[in-house]
DNA sequence: CGCCACTACTCGGTGATACTTTGTAGTGGT
DNA sequence: ACCACTACAAAGTATCACCGAGTAGTGGCG
């Protein structure tokens, strides 16, 4: 699949929120998870900028923990604001994707 | 529905292509059509920038025609390159939206 | 010990996109 | 004369994903 960057704008952050909501995790693992999910070209730099943004916007709680296989990890968990943001994201997604699908079906 | 701007990045252009593919039409009418479809906050300025981009990228054929109710209209029709671009857009859309929906269902 | 691979995070800068604002202009109603 | 509606253009802004380079910790191999 060719370049998906533009289409991921506004949705990748939501995906990261959803992954964090599933389990407390950290940047490097989130990147791997996204790659597994089919977003093969998403690289660490992208995920870290999203995570720093989430932190700056007060949507996550951060805990630094040592790792046996490398530098310490920054684990992210959603707080109440983060869960609200995630709910808003899914509402938007449903709204937009249903309308685009309708347009695709020749709809009006 | 609150601000959808970021989520529309990378998809709005595809929507415009789809509308043009449906029938030869012009900027002002495309804006109204998008508003009807639920993209209520999309304004003319946004659509015109997309149309100029499509023209610059050689995806459309443009025909200027007089109008009885105002200034002349620029009618847009897809050429072969435009139809290819539209097909690529829908392929990307299906790829991305299916993966996001899977993530939503707790998938992986 | 020195080198490399893998893990893990940070930061400055880039490019694309939708949006905002302002301006121009044609038609018709009051 | 003024305003509303139609119709297009262009300059500037904000946001976002991405890129590139840098910093660091751990363990394996010769």
PDB file of C-alpha atoms (C1' of nucleotides) in Angstrom:
ATOM      1  CA  UNK A   1       0.000   0.000   0.000  1.00  0.00           C
ATOM      2  CA  UNK A   2       1.418   3.369  -0.958  1.00  0.00           C
ATOM      3  CA  UNK A   3       1.702   6.416   1.233  1.00  0.00           C
ATOM      4  CA  UNK A   4      -1.013   6.674   3.871  1.00  0.00           C
ATOM      5  CA  UNK A   5       0.358   9.660   5.767  1.00  0.00           C
ATOM      6  CA  UNK A   6      -2.252  12.208   4.839  1.00  0.00           C
ATOM      7  CA  UNK A   7      -5.117   9.847   5.516  1.00  0.00           C
ATOM      8  CA  UNK A   8      -3.729   9.050   8.957  1.00  0.00           C
ATOM      9  CA  UNK A   9      -3.786  12.679  10.014  1.00  0.00           C
ATOM     10  CA  UNK A  10      -6.292  13.085  12.772  1.00  0.00           C
ATOM     11  CA  UNK A  11      -6.728   9.337  13.182  1.00  0.00           C
ATOM     12  CA  UNK A  12      -3.305   8.098  14.232  1.00  0.00           C
ATOM     13  CA  UNK A  13      -3.499   9.941  17.532  1.00  0.00           C
ATOM     14  CA  UNK A  14      -6.850   8.272  18.173  1.00  0.00           C
ATOM     15  CA  UNK A  15      -5.350   4.882  17.401  1.00  0.00           C
ATOM     16  CA  UNK A  16      -2.594   5.517  19.910  1.00  0.00           C
ATOM     17  CA  UNK A  17      -5.168   6.520  22.517  1.00  0.00           C
ATOM     18  CA  UNK A  18      -7.083   3.298  21.859  1.00  0.00           C
ATOM     19  CA  UNK A  19      -3.941   1.183  22.216  1.00  0.00           C
ATOM     20  CA  UNK A  20      -3.051   2.895  25.485  1.00  0.00           C
ATOM     21  CA  UNK A  21      -6.619   2.413  26.694  1.00  0.00           C
ATOM     22  CA  UNK A  22      -6.252  -1.322  26.044  1.00  0.00           C
ATOM     23  CA  UNK A  23      -3.207  -1.613  28.277  1.00  0.00           C
ATOM     24  CA  UNK A  24      -0.612   0.596  29.910  1.00  0.00           C
ATOM     25  CA  UNK A  25       2.263   0.570  27.436  1.00  0.00           C
ATOM     26  CA  UNK A  26       5.178   2.564  26.019  1.00  0.00           C
ATOM     27  CA  UNK A  27       6.280   4.198  22.784  1.00  0.00           C
ATOM     28  CA  UNK A  28       8.447   1.527  21.288  1.00  0.00           C
ATOM     29  CA  UNK A  29       5.815  -1.170  21.871  1.00  0.00           C
ATOM     30  CA  UNK A  30       3.039   1.056  20.504  1.00  0.00           C
ATOM     31  CA  UNK A  31       5.032   1.482  17.309  1.00  0.00           C
ATOM     32  CA  UNK A  32       5.382  -2.299  16.939  1.00  0.00           C
ATOM     33  CA  UNK A  33       1.670  -2.733  17.630  1.00  0.00           C
ATOM     34  CA  UNK A  34       0.727  -0.221  14.942  1.00  0.00           C
ATOM     35  CA  UNK A  35       3.034  -1.979  12.494  1.00  0.00           C
ATOM     36  CA  UNK A  36       1.344  -5.299  13.274  1.00  0.00           C
ATOM     37  CA  UNK A  37      -2.063  -3.722  12.752  1.00  0.00           C
ATOM     38  CA  UNK A  38      -1.136  -2.838   9.172  1.00  0.00           C
ATOM     39  CA  UNK A  39       0.245   0.645   9.627  1.00  0.00           C
ATOM     40  CA  UNK A  40       3.583  -0.669   8.473  1.00  0.00           C
ATOM     41  CA  UNK A  41       5.266   2.624   7.715  1.00  0.00           C
ATOM     42  CA  UNK A  42       4.631   4.289  11.059  1.00  0.00           C
ATOM     43  CA  UNK A  43       8.002   4.828  12.697  1.00  0.00           C
ATOM     44  CA  UNK A  44       9.062   5.587  16.254  1.00  0.00           C
ATOM     45  CA  UNK A  45       9.625   9.288  15.696  1.00  0.00           C
ATOM     46  CA  UNK A  46       5.977   9.697  14.741  1.00  0.00           C
ATOM     47  CA  UNK A  47       4.665   7.836  17.769  1.00  0.00           C
ATOM     48  CA  UNK A  48       6.883   9.721  20.182  1.00  0.00           C
ATOM     49  CA  UNK A  49       5.690  13.077  18.901  1.00  0.00           C
ATOM     50  CA  UNK A  50       2.102  11.924  19.455  1.00  0.00           C
ATOM     51  CA  UNK A  51       2.917  10.707  22.959  1.00  0.00           C
ATOM     52  CA  UNK A  52       4.617  13.969  23.886  1.00  0.00           C
ATOM     53  CA  UNK A  53       1.565  15.819  22.569  1.00  0.00           C
ATOM     54  CA  UNK A  54      -0.782  13.645  24.639  1.00  0.00           C
ATOM     55  CA  UNK A  55       1.342  14.340  27.694  1.00  0.00           C
ATOM     56  CA  UNK A  56       1.469  18.068  27.010  1.00  0.00           C
ATOM     57  CA  UNK A  57      -2.321  18.114  26.588  1.00  0.00           C
ATOM     58  CA  UNK A  58      -2.834  16.327  29.898  1.00  0.00           C
ATOM     59  CA  UNK A  59      -4.526  13.219  28.488  1.00  0.00           C
ATOM     60  CA  UNK A  60      -2.188  10.612  29.930  1.00  0.00           C
ATOM     61  CA  UNK A  61      -0.477   9.615  33.113  1.00  0.00           C
ATOM     62  CA  UNK A  62       3.190   8.736  32.671  1.00  0.00           C
ATOM     63  CA  UNK A  63       5.258   6.291  34.722  1.00  0.00           C
ATOM     64  CA  UNK A  64       8.930   5.625  34.105  1.00  0.00           C
ATOM     65  CA  UNK A  65      10.032   2.059  34.756  1.00  0.00           C
ATOM     66  CA  UNK A  66      13.320   0.244  34.296  1.00  0.00           C
ATOM     67  CA  UNK A  67      13.660  -2.343  31.546  1.00  0.00           C
ATOM     68  CA  UNK A  68      15.869  -5.419  31.518  1.00  0.00           C
ATOM     69  CA  UNK A  69      16.691  -5.046  27.831  1.00  0.00           C
ATOM     70  CA  UNK A  70      17.482  -1.346  27.375  1.00  0.00           C
ATOM     71  CA  UNK A  71      16.909   2.146  28.679  1.00  0.00           C
ATOM     72  CA  UNK A  72      13.995   2.858  31.043  1.00  0.00           C
ATOM     73  CA  UNK A  73      10.528   2.902  29.491  1.00  0.00           C
ATOM     74  CA  UNK A  74       7.891   5.600  29.781  1.00  0.00           C
ATOM     75  CA  UNK A  75       4.591   3.815  30.363  1.00  0.00           C
ATOM     76  CA  UNK A  76       1.440   5.669  29.383  1.00  0.00           C
ATOM     77  CA  UNK A  77      -2.073   5.280  30.824  1.00  0.00           C
ATOM     78  CA  UNK A  78      -5.178   7.306  29.979  1.00  0.00           C
ATOM     79  CA  UNK A  79      -6.625   9.604  32.627  1.00  0.00           C
ATOM     80  CA  UNK A  80     -10.251  10.808  32.624  1.00  0.00           C
ATOM     81  CA  UNK A  81      -9.522  13.531  30.073  1.00  0.00           C
ATOM     82  CA  UNK A  82      -7.816  10.965  27.868  1.00  0.00           C
ATOM     83  CA  UNK A  83     -10.789   8.614  27.993  1.00  0.00           C
ATOM     84  CA  UNK A  84     -13.109  11.495  27.073  1.00  0.00           C
ATOM     85  CA  UNK A  85     -10.855  12.390  24.181  1.00  0.00           C
ATOM     86  CA  UNK A  86     -10.888   8.779  23.033  1.00  0.00           C
ATOM     87  CA  UNK A  87     -14.698   8.688  23.152  1.00  0.00           C
ATOM     88  CA  UNK A  88     -14.832  11.908  21.122  1.00  0.00           C
ATOM     89  CA  UNK A  89     -12.408  10.396  18.633  1.00  0.00           C
ATOM     90  CA  UNK A  90     -14.569   7.332  18.059  1.00  0.00           C
ATOM     91  CA  UNK A  91     -17.692   9.477  17.743  1.00  0.00           C
ATOM     92  CA  UNK A  92     -15.970  11.586  15.098  1.00  0.00           C
ATOM     93  CA  UNK A  93     -14.652   8.495  13.361  1.00  0.00           C
ATOM     94  CA  UNK A  94     -18.079   6.932  13.150  1.00  0.00           C
ATOM     95  CA  UNK A  95     -19.565  10.190  11.892  1.00  0.00           C
ATOM     96  CA  UNK A  96     -16.942  10.745   9.205  1.00  0.00           C
ATOM     97  CA  UNK A  97     -16.476   7.146   8.080  1.00  0.00           C
ATOM     98  CA  UNK A  98     -20.219   6.484   7.771  1.00  0.00           C
ATOM     99  CA  UNK A  99     -20.639   9.569   5.597  1.00  0.00           C
ATOM    100  CA  UNK A 100     -17.688   8.709   3.407  1.00  0.00           C
ATOM    101  CA  UNK A 101     -18.943   5.154   2.973  1.00  0.00           C
ATOM    102  CA  UNK A 102     -22.324   6.556   2.022  1.00  0.00           C
ATOM    103  CA  UNK A 103     -20.710   8.800  -0.569  1.00  0.00           C
ATOM    104  CA  UNK A 104     -18.843   5.765  -1.881  1.00  0.00           C
ATOM    105  CA  UNK A 105     -22.090   3.841  -2.329  1.00  0.00           C
ATOM    106  CA  UNK A 106     -23.218   6.603  -4.666  1.00  0.00           C
ATOM    107  CA  UNK A 107     -25.187   8.007  -1.791  1.00  0.00           C
ATOM    108  CA  UNK A 108     -27.015  11.262  -1.312  1.00  0.00           C
TER     109      UNK A 108
ATOM    110  CA  UNK B   1     -20.328  17.398  15.756  1.00  0.00           C
ATOM    111  CA  UNK B   2     -17.230  19.315  16.756  1.00  0.00           C
ATOM    112  CA  UNK B   3     -14.211  20.027  14.603  1.00  0.00           C
ATOM    113  CA  UNK B   4     -13.555  17.401  11.941  1.00  0.00           C
ATOM    114  CA  UNK B   5     -10.748  19.232  10.157  1.00  0.00           C
ATOM    115  CA  UNK B   6      -7.879  16.986  11.076  1.00  0.00           C
ATOM    116  CA  UNK B   7      -9.822  13.825  10.321  1.00  0.00           C
ATOM    117  CA  UNK B   8     -10.746  15.152   6.880  1.00  0.00           C
ATOM    118  CA  UNK B   9      -7.135  15.632   5.889  1.00  0.00           C
ATOM    119  CA  UNK B  10      -6.348  13.205   3.134  1.00  0.00           C
ATOM    120  CA  UNK B  11      -9.998  12.293   2.621  1.00  0.00           C
ATOM    121  CA  UNK B  12     -11.697  15.517   1.592  1.00  0.00           C
ATOM    122  CA  UNK B  13      -9.838  15.638  -1.694  1.00  0.00           C
ATOM    123  CA  UNK B  14     -10.997  12.087  -2.397  1.00  0.00           C
ATOM    124  CA  UNK B  15     -14.583  13.074  -1.627  1.00  0.00           C
ATOM    125  CA  UNK B  16     -14.339  15.927  -4.094  1.00  0.00           C
ATOM    126  CA  UNK B  17     -12.970  13.555  -6.725  1.00  0.00           C
ATOM    127  CA  UNK B  18     -15.883  11.192  -6.111  1.00  0.00           C
ATOM    128  CA  UNK B  19     -18.440  14.002  -6.449  1.00  0.00           C
ATOM    129  CA  UNK B  20     -16.858  15.171  -9.692  1.00  0.00           C
ATOM    130  CA  UNK B  21     -16.825  11.593 -10.955  1.00  0.00           C
ATOM    131  CA  UNK B  22     -20.577  11.418 -10.308  1.00  0.00           C
ATOM    132  CA  UNK B  23     -21.299  14.399 -12.507  1.00  0.00           C
ATOM    133  CA  UNK B  24     -19.478  17.312 -14.096  1.00  0.00           C
ATOM    134  CA  UNK B  25     -19.921  20.129 -11.582  1.00  0.00           C
ATOM    135  CA  UNK B  26     -18.377  23.272 -10.123  1.00  0.00           C
ATOM    136  CA  UNK B  27     -16.918  24.551  -6.859  1.00  0.00           C
ATOM    137  CA  UNK B  28     -19.894  26.280  -5.343  1.00  0.00           C
ATOM    138  CA  UNK B  29     -22.181  23.300  -5.984  1.00  0.00           C
ATOM    139  CA  UNK B  30     -19.568  20.855  -4.645  1.00  0.00           C
ATOM    140  CA  UNK B  31     -19.449  22.843  -1.414  1.00  0.00           C
ATOM    141  CA  UNK B  32     -23.248  22.648  -1.069  1.00  0.00           C
ATOM    142  CA  UNK B  33     -23.136  18.920  -1.819  1.00  0.00           C
ATOM    143  CA  UNK B  34     -20.513  18.306   0.876  1.00  0.00           C
ATOM    144  CA  UNK B  35     -22.604  20.315   3.349  1.00  0.00           C
ATOM    145  CA  UNK B  36     -25.657  18.171   2.518  1.00  0.00           C
ATOM    146  CA  UNK B  37     -23.592  15.024   3.000  1.00  0.00           C
ATOM    147  CA  UNK B  38     -22.861  16.011   6.607  1.00  0.00           C
ATOM    148  CA  UNK B  39     -19.602  17.897   6.192  1.00  0.00           C
ATOM    149  CA  UNK B  40     -21.394  20.999   7.393  1.00  0.00           C
ATOM    150  CA  UNK B  41     -18.372  23.133   8.182  1.00  0.00           C
ATOM    151  CA  UNK B  42     -16.623  22.783   4.836  1.00  0.00           C
ATOM    152  CA  UNK B  43     -16.591  26.218   3.210  1.00  0.00           C
ATOM    153  CA  UNK B  44     -15.972  27.419  -0.320  1.00  0.00           C
ATOM    154  CA  UNK B  45     -12.400  28.490   0.273  1.00  0.00           C
ATOM    155  CA  UNK B  46     -11.454  24.947   1.203  1.00  0.00           C
ATOM    156  CA  UNK B  47     -13.085  23.423  -1.865  1.00  0.00           C
ATOM    157  CA  UNK B  48     -11.521  25.930  -4.229  1.00  0.00           C
ATOM    158  CA  UNK B  49      -8.037  25.208  -2.969  1.00  0.00           C
ATOM    159  CA  UNK B  50      -8.671  21.511  -3.566  1.00  0.00           C
ATOM    160  CA  UNK B  51     -10.000  22.168  -7.060  1.00  0.00           C
ATOM    161  CA  UNK B  52      -7.011  24.322  -7.967  1.00  0.00           C
ATOM    162  CA  UNK B  53      -4.744  21.576  -6.691  1.00  0.00           C
ATOM    163  CA  UNK B  54      -6.544  18.960  -8.777  1.00  0.00           C
ATOM    164  CA  UNK B  55      -6.175  21.188 -11.810  1.00  0.00           C
ATOM    165  CA  UNK B  56      -2.503  21.847 -11.110  1.00  0.00           C
ATOM    166  CA  UNK B  57      -1.907  18.099 -10.720  1.00  0.00           C
ATOM    167  CA  UNK B  58      -3.592  17.375 -14.049  1.00  0.00           C
ATOM    168  CA  UNK B  59      -6.423  15.239 -12.682  1.00  0.00           C
ATOM    169  CA  UNK B  60      -9.345  17.190 -14.109  1.00  0.00           C
ATOM    170  CA  UNK B  61     -10.567  18.815 -17.279  1.00  0.00           C
ATOM    171  CA  UNK B  62     -11.973  22.305 -16.777  1.00  0.00           C
ATOM    172  CA  UNK B  63     -14.687  24.013 -18.784  1.00  0.00           C
ATOM    173  CA  UNK B  64     -15.897  27.538 -18.121  1.00  0.00           C
ATOM    174  CA  UNK B  65     -19.588  28.141 -18.752  1.00  0.00           C
ATOM    175  CA  UNK B  66     -21.878  31.113 -18.261  1.00  0.00           C
ATOM    176  CA  UNK B  67     -24.496  31.007 -15.532  1.00  0.00           C
ATOM    177  CA  UNK B  68     -27.863  32.736 -15.494  1.00  0.00           C
ATOM    178  CA  UNK B  69     -27.665  33.547 -11.801  1.00  0.00           C
ATOM    179  CA  UNK B  70     -24.141  34.867 -11.302  1.00  0.00           C
ATOM    180  CA  UNK B  71     -20.570  34.845 -12.572  1.00  0.00           C
ATOM    181  CA  UNK B  72     -19.406  32.105 -14.959  1.00  0.00           C
ATOM    182  CA  UNK B  73     -18.832  28.647 -13.452  1.00  0.00           C
ATOM    183  CA  UNK B  74     -15.779  26.441 -13.800  1.00  0.00           C
ATOM    184  CA  UNK B  75     -17.063  22.931 -14.442  1.00  0.00           C
ATOM    185  CA  UNK B  76     -14.752  20.068 -13.529  1.00  0.00           C
ATOM    186  CA  UNK B  77     -14.627  16.558 -14.993  1.00  0.00           C
ATOM    187  CA  UNK B  78     -12.181  13.760 -14.189  1.00  0.00           C
ATOM    188  CA  UNK B  79      -9.707  12.674 -16.836  1.00  0.00           C
ATOM    189  CA  UNK B  80      -7.995   9.262 -16.866  1.00  0.00           C
ATOM    190  CA  UNK B  81      -5.399  10.349 -14.317  1.00  0.00           C
ATOM    191  CA  UNK B  82      -8.192  11.636 -12.087  1.00  0.00           C
ATOM    192  CA  UNK B  83     -10.077   8.355 -12.240  1.00  0.00           C
ATOM    193  CA  UNK B  84      -6.895   6.470 -11.368  1.00  0.00           C
ATOM    194  CA  UNK B  85      -6.328   8.806  -8.439  1.00  0.00           C
ATOM    195  CA  UNK B  86      -9.917   8.223  -7.304  1.00  0.00           C
ATOM    196  CA  UNK B  87      -9.443   4.448  -7.465  1.00  0.00           C
ATOM    197  CA  UNK B  88      -6.245   4.748  -5.416  1.00  0.00           C
ATOM    198  CA  UNK B  89      -8.092   6.906  -2.906  1.00  0.00           C
ATOM    199  CA  UNK B  90     -10.828   4.326  -2.380  1.00  0.00           C
ATOM    200  CA  UNK B  91      -8.239   1.540  -2.079  1.00  0.00           C
ATOM    201  CA  UNK B  92      -6.421   3.507   0.604  1.00  0.00           C
ATOM    202  CA  UNK B  93      -9.681   4.358   2.324  1.00  0.00           C
ATOM    203  CA  UNK B  94     -10.734   0.725   2.484  1.00  0.00           C
ATOM    204  CA  UNK B  95      -7.307  -0.288   3.765  1.00  0.00           C
ATOM    205  CA  UNK B  96      -7.164   2.349   6.479  1.00  0.00           C
ATOM    206  CA  UNK B  97     -10.801   2.265   7.578  1.00  0.00           C
ATOM    207  CA  UNK B  98     -10.913  -1.515   7.832  1.00  0.00           C
ATOM    208  CA  UNK B  99      -7.831  -1.511  10.047  1.00  0.00           C
ATOM    209  CA  UNK B 100      -9.139   1.247  12.262  1.00  0.00           C
ATOM    210  CA  UNK B 101     -12.486  -0.526  12.617  1.00  0.00           C
ATOM    211  CA  UNK B 102     -10.607  -3.689  13.572  1.00  0.00           C
ATOM    212  CA  UNK B 103      -8.680  -1.780  16.211  1.00  0.00           C
ATOM    213  CA  UNK B 104     -11.981  -0.385  17.474  1.00  0.00           C
ATOM    214  CA  UNK B 105     -13.408  -3.884  17.878  1.00  0.00           C
ATOM    215  CA  UNK B 106     -10.540  -4.636  20.212  1.00  0.00           C
ATOM    216  CA  UNK B 107      -8.840  -6.426  17.326  1.00  0.00           C
ATOM    217  CA  UNK B 108      -5.347  -7.594  16.645  1.00  0.00           C
TER     218      UNK B 108
ATOM    219  C1'  DC C   1      37.864  -5.107  25.283  1.00  0.00           C
ATOM    220  C1'  DG C   2      35.677  -3.174  20.927  1.00  0.00           C
ATOM    221  C1'  DC C   3      32.047  -3.460  17.832  1.00  0.00           C
ATOM    222  C1'  DC C   4      27.406  -4.096  16.609  1.00  0.00           C
ATOM    223  C1'  DA C   5      22.403  -4.977  17.064  1.00  0.00           C
ATOM    224  C1'  DC C   6      18.390  -4.088  19.457  1.00  0.00           C
ATOM    225  C1'  DT C   7      15.858  -1.374  22.576  1.00  0.00           C
ATOM    226  C1'  DA C   8      14.120   3.330  23.933  1.00  0.00           C
ATOM    227  C1'  DC C   9      13.442   8.287  23.973  1.00  0.00           C
ATOM    228  C1'  DT C  10      14.124  13.429  22.309  1.00  0.00           C
ATOM    229  C1'  DC C  11      14.146  17.295  19.287  1.00  0.00           C
ATOM    230  C1'  DG C  12      14.557  20.502  15.257  1.00  0.00           C
ATOM    231  C1'  DG C  13      12.923  20.919  10.879  1.00  0.00           C
ATOM    232  C1'  DT C  14       9.933  19.647   6.537  1.00  0.00           C
ATOM    233  C1'  DG C  15       5.801  19.027   3.595  1.00  0.00           C
ATOM    234  C1'  DA C  16       1.009  18.392   2.933  1.00  0.00           C
ATOM    235  C1'  DT C  17      -3.530  19.604   4.032  1.00  0.00           C
ATOM    236  C1'  DA C  18      -7.737  21.968   5.589  1.00  0.00           C
ATOM    237  C1'  DC C  19      -9.010  26.370   7.171  1.00  0.00           C
ATOM    238  C1'  DT C  20      -9.342  31.606   7.652  1.00  0.00           C
ATOM    239  C1'  DT C  21      -9.649  35.935   5.795  1.00  0.00           C
ATOM    240  C1'  DT C  22     -10.076  39.126   2.375  1.00  0.00           C
ATOM    241  C1'  DG C  23     -11.004  40.537  -2.178  1.00  0.00           C
ATOM    242  C1'  DT C  24     -13.227  40.537  -6.818  1.00  0.00           C
ATOM    243  C1'  DA C  25     -17.254  40.131  -9.620  1.00  0.00           C
ATOM    244  C1'  DG C  26     -21.952  38.925 -11.890  1.00  0.00           C
ATOM    245  C1'  DT C  27     -27.198  38.786 -11.234  1.00  0.00           C
ATOM    246  C1'  DG C  28     -31.586  40.202  -9.431  1.00  0.00           C
ATOM    247  C1'  DG C  29     -34.773  42.181  -5.810  1.00  0.00           C
ATOM    248  C1'  DT C  30     -36.349  46.246  -3.122  1.00  0.00           C
TER     249       DT C  30
ATOM    250  C1'  DA D   1     -28.251  52.750  -4.378  1.00  0.00           C
ATOM    251  C1'  DC D   2     -28.062  48.893  -1.526  1.00  0.00           C
ATOM    252  C1'  DC D   3     -28.107  44.160  -0.369  1.00  0.00           C
ATOM    253  C1'  DA D   4     -28.342  39.081  -0.937  1.00  0.00           C
ATOM    254  C1'  DC D   5     -26.954  35.269  -3.390  1.00  0.00           C
ATOM    255  C1'  DT D   6     -23.903  33.191  -6.543  1.00  0.00           C
ATOM    256  C1'  DA D   7     -19.012  32.193  -7.904  1.00  0.00           C
ATOM    257  C1'  DC D   8     -14.003  32.160  -7.866  1.00  0.00           C
ATOM    258  C1'  DA D   9      -9.041  33.400  -6.186  1.00  0.00           C
ATOM    259  C1'  DA D  10      -5.156  34.029  -3.213  1.00  0.00           C
ATOM    260  C1'  DA D  11      -2.305  35.007   0.903  1.00  0.00           C
ATOM    261  C1'  DG D  12      -1.466  33.470   5.285  1.00  0.00           C
ATOM    262  C1'  DT D  13      -2.174  30.152   9.525  1.00  0.00           C
ATOM    263  C1'  DA D  14      -2.428  25.837  12.328  1.00  0.00           C
ATOM    264  C1'  DT D  15      -2.010  21.169  12.767  1.00  0.00           C
ATOM    265  C1'  DC D  16      -0.357  16.947  11.866  1.00  0.00           C
ATOM    266  C1'  DA D  17       2.557  12.944  10.354  1.00  0.00           C
ATOM    267  C1'  DC D  18       7.152  12.371   8.954  1.00  0.00           C
ATOM    268  C1'  DC D  19      12.298  12.730   8.625  1.00  0.00           C
ATOM    269  C1'  DG D  20      16.951  12.938  10.349  1.00  0.00           C
ATOM    270  C1'  DA D  21      20.101  13.145  13.706  1.00  0.00           C
ATOM    271  C1'  DG D  22      21.384  12.513  18.287  1.00  0.00           C
ATOM    272  C1'  DT D  23      21.594  10.279  23.059  1.00  0.00           C
ATOM    273  C1'  DA D  24      21.627   6.029  25.901  1.00  0.00           C
ATOM    274  C1'  DG D  25      21.146   1.350  28.038  1.00  0.00           C
ATOM    275  C1'  DT D  26      21.724  -3.864  27.392  1.00  0.00           C
ATOM    276  C1'  DG D  27      23.678  -8.015  25.653  1.00  0.00           C
ATOM    277  C1'  DG D  28      26.109 -10.993  22.059  1.00  0.00           C
ATOM    278  C1'  DC D  29      30.219 -12.024  19.277  1.00  0.00           C
ATOM    279  C1'  DG D  30      35.017 -12.249  18.046  1.00  0.00           C
TER     280       DG D  30
END
